[in-house]
Amino acid sequence: MSKLTNYMRLTSVLVVGLIALILQFALKLPLYSQIVISIMGSLIAGLMFIDMVKTIRSGKFGVDLLAITAVIATIAVGEYWAALIVLLMLTGGDALEDYAANKANSELQSLLENSPQSAHLMQGDKIVDVKIDQVKVGDRIVVKPGEVIPVDGTITQGTTTVDEASLTGESRPIDKAVGETVMSGAVNGDHSFDLIADKTADKSQYQNIIRLVKQAESTPAHFVRMADRYAVPFTILAFLIAGVAWYISKDPVRFAEVLVVASPCPLILAAPIALVSGMSRASRNGIIVKSGTIIEKLANARTFAFDKTGTITQGHLTVDEVFATAGYTKDQVLSLAAGAEQQSSHILARSLVAATPDNIPTATNVEETTAEGVQATIDGKLVRAGKPAFVSNEPINVIDKTTVYVSVDGHYVGYVSFSDELRPEAKAVTADLHGLGANQIMMISGDRQAIAEDIANRVGIDKVYADRLPQEKIDVIKKVEKKLRPVVMVGDGVNDAPSLALADVGIAMGAHGATAASESADAVVLKDDLSLVSKAVNISKGTMTVAKESVLIGIAICTILMLIASFGVIPAIIGALFQEVVDTVTILWALRARSDKRTVKMKPSGTFQAFG
């Protein structure tokens, strides 16, 4: 059923119910009242039957069969008011589920903020702004500082640095010079450059990622909802009791009376209300969950996969290590590097200055060579900071980190290396997830293997997949064994969007605005706090405990009522009213899922074996 159809069906039942009441009690026309309810009930039951057939064909089993039979049976034996009450319950439950999903999605903007919209096209000596889809292969494009690169291309003039973190997961800025290629969706640094378009917008890297998202969303993983799992045995039990009662009494009314009290209210109302309550609780804690099914999947999750940059780490570089050669101290090397770089707008320069706020020497004659480094005069000496070949002709031991090397008057004196700072809560999150039942925690990153492994070891992650592009991240998710599902993917960048869409549950770190990641995700963390991932799992487990309790309580009461109704002591209309009592009990129990007191006691970290 579509959301609009479910709301329309509920409205139809309410309107027809009002008309029937007027016909029955105001105009004293009970026959017309019965006809109106019977026609409306038959139409809705027919539509529900079509939906049920589609559900069964998809390999699932819903709770509609019992409800449809109850409606038809009560109409057939003339218990039309009972049929109306059952219909009200059914359509109300469907509308409630749709309301929950719609409410969650309305809290997110359907925008892709990093999506390029226009380009600066060179036409002779003039620059003309055109829509991105007007760019052709071979066109010359100007990219200004801080702009998103509109199409894949090759640099023909100028040098710069680009931020590809949202595309590849690489945290450090990448130097680009004439003849090198750049990807659409990457963010330009502090210098303008010209490029020749190698691809049109629709075939460039950013749009390729969007296509991957759509492909992943079109192949969702199979998942059996809790209500569907209980539906089969409950339906069989109800038909068995109703059939035996009919057979023994020889009265078809007895069949209808049993099915009326057997209408699956706990499955149709109690579970969705518990899930809505859990979604509301998650929202209060800064987590938007887009549907109740996601709550169920989170509660049963066995594998968690994390992106690195901006997810496990904070997404910005900080000074990691300072090395000094003989004759210099680490503080001197750090202050010399900061002094030379202090006038630069490069990300590494900003990190150096931030690391030495009170010990930066005065620099004069500052000259910056793009993509190479900076030289300046400090205390009468020529200080250079940048790449090894730029700072000195002496042999330098190059390390596998983002590093600024420093020389004084041509002599190498040391280096300053940088790392993407780990989120302080990251290690506790992985421990909490293991305690909540996770069998495997992975990191899938576009960054280099050595850097990714170092982060994983510090955090307590079981398995690392590094140097992965968006398509390769999808392959990792696809290959997770069935016994280790559902899989939860947590990420924040455009490059994570396809994986978020393909995973059983995609969680986007969306604190900095709507992106392709939050658009394709099933849940969005609105605060810049990774611990909300484990909080979401805890809330989901508590919610499912309440939902299961509500369903089992409802089923137990319904079973008792069915047994009593099989003896013919509960008329259909009274049975329908009894169902409302069952509804009230199960709903009140389900609403307990809203409480923040509903938490799950975590097992000690390490209780669960890590696979991989």
PDB file of C-alpha atoms in Angstrom, residues 400-498:
ATOM      1  CA  ASP A 400      54.952   7.095   5.025  1.00  0.00           C
ATOM      2  CA  LYS A 401      52.906   9.872   6.608  1.00  0.00           C
ATOM      3  CA  THR A 402      51.646  13.313   5.722  1.00  0.00           C
ATOM      4  CA  THR A 403      54.837  15.236   6.537  1.00  0.00           C
ATOM      5  CA  VAL A 404      56.494  18.673   6.308  1.00  0.00           C
ATOM      6  CA  TYR A 405      60.305  18.485   6.106  1.00  0.00           C
ATOM      7  CA  VAL A 406      62.401  21.425   7.372  1.00  0.00           C
ATOM      8  CA  SER A 407      65.828  22.772   6.425  1.00  0.00           C
ATOM      9  CA  VAL A 408      67.953  25.729   7.565  1.00  0.00           C
ATOM     10  CA  ASP A 409      70.301  27.264   4.993  1.00  0.00           C
ATOM     11  CA  GLY A 410      69.924  24.129   2.883  1.00  0.00           C
ATOM     12  CA  HIS A 411      70.726  21.683   5.704  1.00  0.00           C
ATOM     13  CA  TYR A 412      68.008  19.197   6.690  1.00  0.00           C
ATOM     14  CA  VAL A 413      67.071  19.650  10.378  1.00  0.00           C
ATOM     15  CA  GLY A 414      63.967  17.477  10.872  1.00  0.00           C
ATOM     16  CA  TYR A 415      60.318  16.967  10.056  1.00  0.00           C
ATOM     17  CA  VAL A 416      56.816  17.389  11.415  1.00  0.00           C
ATOM     18  CA  SER A 417      54.315  14.617  10.601  1.00  0.00           C
ATOM     19  CA  PHE A 418      50.554  14.784  10.826  1.00  0.00           C
ATOM     20  CA  SER A 419      47.705  12.410  11.484  1.00  0.00           C
ATOM     21  CA  ASP A 420      43.955  12.562  11.303  1.00  0.00           C
ATOM     22  CA  GLU A 421      42.966  12.859  14.962  1.00  0.00           C
ATOM     23  CA  LEU A 422      41.058   9.927  16.397  1.00  0.00           C
ATOM     24  CA  ARG A 423      37.628  10.616  17.841  1.00  0.00           C
ATOM     25  CA  PRO A 424      38.023  10.330  21.637  1.00  0.00           C
ATOM     26  CA  GLU A 425      34.866   8.222  21.887  1.00  0.00           C
ATOM     27  CA  ALA A 426      35.789   5.797  19.067  1.00  0.00           C
ATOM     28  CA  LYS A 427      37.426   3.096  21.205  1.00  0.00           C
ATOM     29  CA  ALA A 428      34.544   3.078  23.696  1.00  0.00           C
ATOM     30  CA  VAL A 429      32.048   2.762  20.824  1.00  0.00           C
ATOM     31  CA  THR A 430      33.660  -0.403  19.437  1.00  0.00           C
ATOM     32  CA  ALA A 431      33.803  -1.889  22.937  1.00  0.00           C
ATOM     33  CA  ASP A 432      30.130  -1.035  23.500  1.00  0.00           C
ATOM     34  CA  LEU A 433      29.115  -2.591  20.180  1.00  0.00           C
ATOM     35  CA  HIS A 434      30.909  -5.818  21.045  1.00  0.00           C
ATOM     36  CA  GLY A 435      29.104  -5.742  24.378  1.00  0.00           C
ATOM     37  CA  LEU A 436      25.790  -5.273  22.585  1.00  0.00           C
ATOM     38  CA  GLY A 437      26.303  -8.391  20.489  1.00  0.00           C
ATOM     39  CA  ALA A 438      28.401  -7.386  17.484  1.00  0.00           C
ATOM     40  CA  ASN A 439      30.376 -10.364  16.154  1.00  0.00           C
ATOM     41  CA  GLN A 440      32.525  -8.360  13.751  1.00  0.00           C
ATOM     42  CA  ILE A 441      33.622  -4.730  13.484  1.00  0.00           C
ATOM     43  CA  MET A 442      35.313  -3.639  10.260  1.00  0.00           C
ATOM     44  CA  MET A 443      36.806  -0.449   8.866  1.00  0.00           C
ATOM     45  CA  ILE A 444      36.484   0.215   5.114  1.00  0.00           C
ATOM     46  CA  SER A 445      38.562   3.193   4.031  1.00  0.00           C
ATOM     47  CA  GLY A 446      39.897   4.846   0.932  1.00  0.00           C
ATOM     48  CA  ASP A 447      43.025   5.790   2.887  1.00  0.00           C
ATOM     49  CA  ARG A 448      46.350   3.946   2.759  1.00  0.00           C
ATOM     50  CA  GLN A 449      46.738   0.508   4.367  1.00  0.00           C
ATOM     51  CA  ALA A 450      49.355   1.504   6.965  1.00  0.00           C
ATOM     52  CA  ILE A 451      47.359   4.497   8.179  1.00  0.00           C
ATOM     53  CA  ALA A 452      44.094   2.537   8.279  1.00  0.00           C
ATOM     54  CA  GLU A 453      45.666  -0.353  10.199  1.00  0.00           C
ATOM     55  CA  ASP A 454      47.195   2.004  12.751  1.00  0.00           C
ATOM     56  CA  ILE A 455      43.784   3.594  13.426  1.00  0.00           C
ATOM     57  CA  ALA A 456      42.099   0.184  13.625  1.00  0.00           C
ATOM     58  CA  ASN A 457      44.619  -1.121  16.169  1.00  0.00           C
ATOM     59  CA  ARG A 458      44.141   1.930  18.368  1.00  0.00           C
ATOM     60  CA  VAL A 459      40.364   1.657  18.291  1.00  0.00           C
ATOM     61  CA  GLY A 460      39.913  -2.106  18.597  1.00  0.00           C
ATOM     62  CA  ILE A 461      38.560  -2.852  15.127  1.00  0.00           C
ATOM     63  CA  ASP A 462      38.668  -6.489  14.014  1.00  0.00           C
ATOM     64  CA  LYS A 463      39.291  -6.191  10.280  1.00  0.00           C
ATOM     65  CA  VAL A 464      40.591  -3.487   7.923  1.00  0.00           C
ATOM     66  CA  TYR A 465      39.900  -2.913   4.221  1.00  0.00           C
ATOM     67  CA  ALA A 466      42.023   0.012   2.936  1.00  0.00           C
ATOM     68  CA  ASP A 467      42.566   1.714  -0.441  1.00  0.00           C
ATOM     69  CA  ARG A 468      38.918   1.096  -1.336  1.00  0.00           C
ATOM     70  CA  LEU A 469      37.004   3.204  -3.874  1.00  0.00           C
ATOM     71  CA  PRO A 470      33.166   3.450  -3.596  1.00  0.00           C
ATOM     72  CA  GLN A 471      32.553   0.406  -5.829  1.00  0.00           C
ATOM     73  CA  GLU A 472      35.085  -1.628  -3.858  1.00  0.00           C
ATOM     74  CA  LYS A 473      33.434  -0.655  -0.582  1.00  0.00           C
ATOM     75  CA  ILE A 474      30.193  -2.088  -1.955  1.00  0.00           C
ATOM     76  CA  ASP A 475      31.981  -5.354  -2.753  1.00  0.00           C
ATOM     77  CA  VAL A 476      33.146  -5.676   0.867  1.00  0.00           C
ATOM     78  CA  ILE A 477      29.574  -5.233   2.149  1.00  0.00           C
ATOM     79  CA  LYS A 478      28.233  -7.759  -0.368  1.00  0.00           C
ATOM     80  CA  LYS A 479      30.708 -10.444   0.706  1.00  0.00           C
ATOM     81  CA  VAL A 480      29.759 -10.441   4.399  1.00  0.00           C
ATOM     82  CA  GLU A 481      28.521 -13.921   5.306  1.00  0.00           C
ATOM     83  CA  LYS A 482      24.820 -14.490   5.951  1.00  0.00           C
ATOM     84  CA  LYS A 483      25.486 -15.581   9.525  1.00  0.00           C
ATOM     85  CA  LEU A 484      27.158 -12.206  10.189  1.00  0.00           C
ATOM     86  CA  ARG A 485      24.183 -10.146   9.028  1.00  0.00           C
ATOM     87  CA  PRO A 486      22.491  -7.705   9.367  1.00  0.00           C
ATOM     88  CA  VAL A 487      25.393  -5.411   8.406  1.00  0.00           C
ATOM     89  CA  VAL A 488      25.475  -1.797   9.618  1.00  0.00           C
ATOM     90  CA  MET A 489      27.622   0.674   7.654  1.00  0.00           C
ATOM     91  CA  VAL A 490      28.601   3.985   9.282  1.00  0.00           C
ATOM     92  CA  GLY A 491      30.050   6.810   7.170  1.00  0.00           C
ATOM     93  CA  ASP A 492      29.894  10.508   6.451  1.00  0.00           C
ATOM     94  CA  GLY A 493      31.117  11.271   2.933  1.00  0.00           C
ATOM     95  CA  VAL A 494      29.843  11.101  -0.606  1.00  0.00           C
ATOM     96  CA  ASN A 495      32.108   8.084  -1.167  1.00  0.00           C
ATOM     97  CA  ASP A 496      30.213   6.219   1.567  1.00  0.00           C
ATOM     98  CA  ALA A 497      26.775   6.777   0.050  1.00  0.00           C
ATOM     99  CA  PRO A 498      26.634   3.608  -2.100  1.00  0.00           C
TER     100      PRO A 498
END
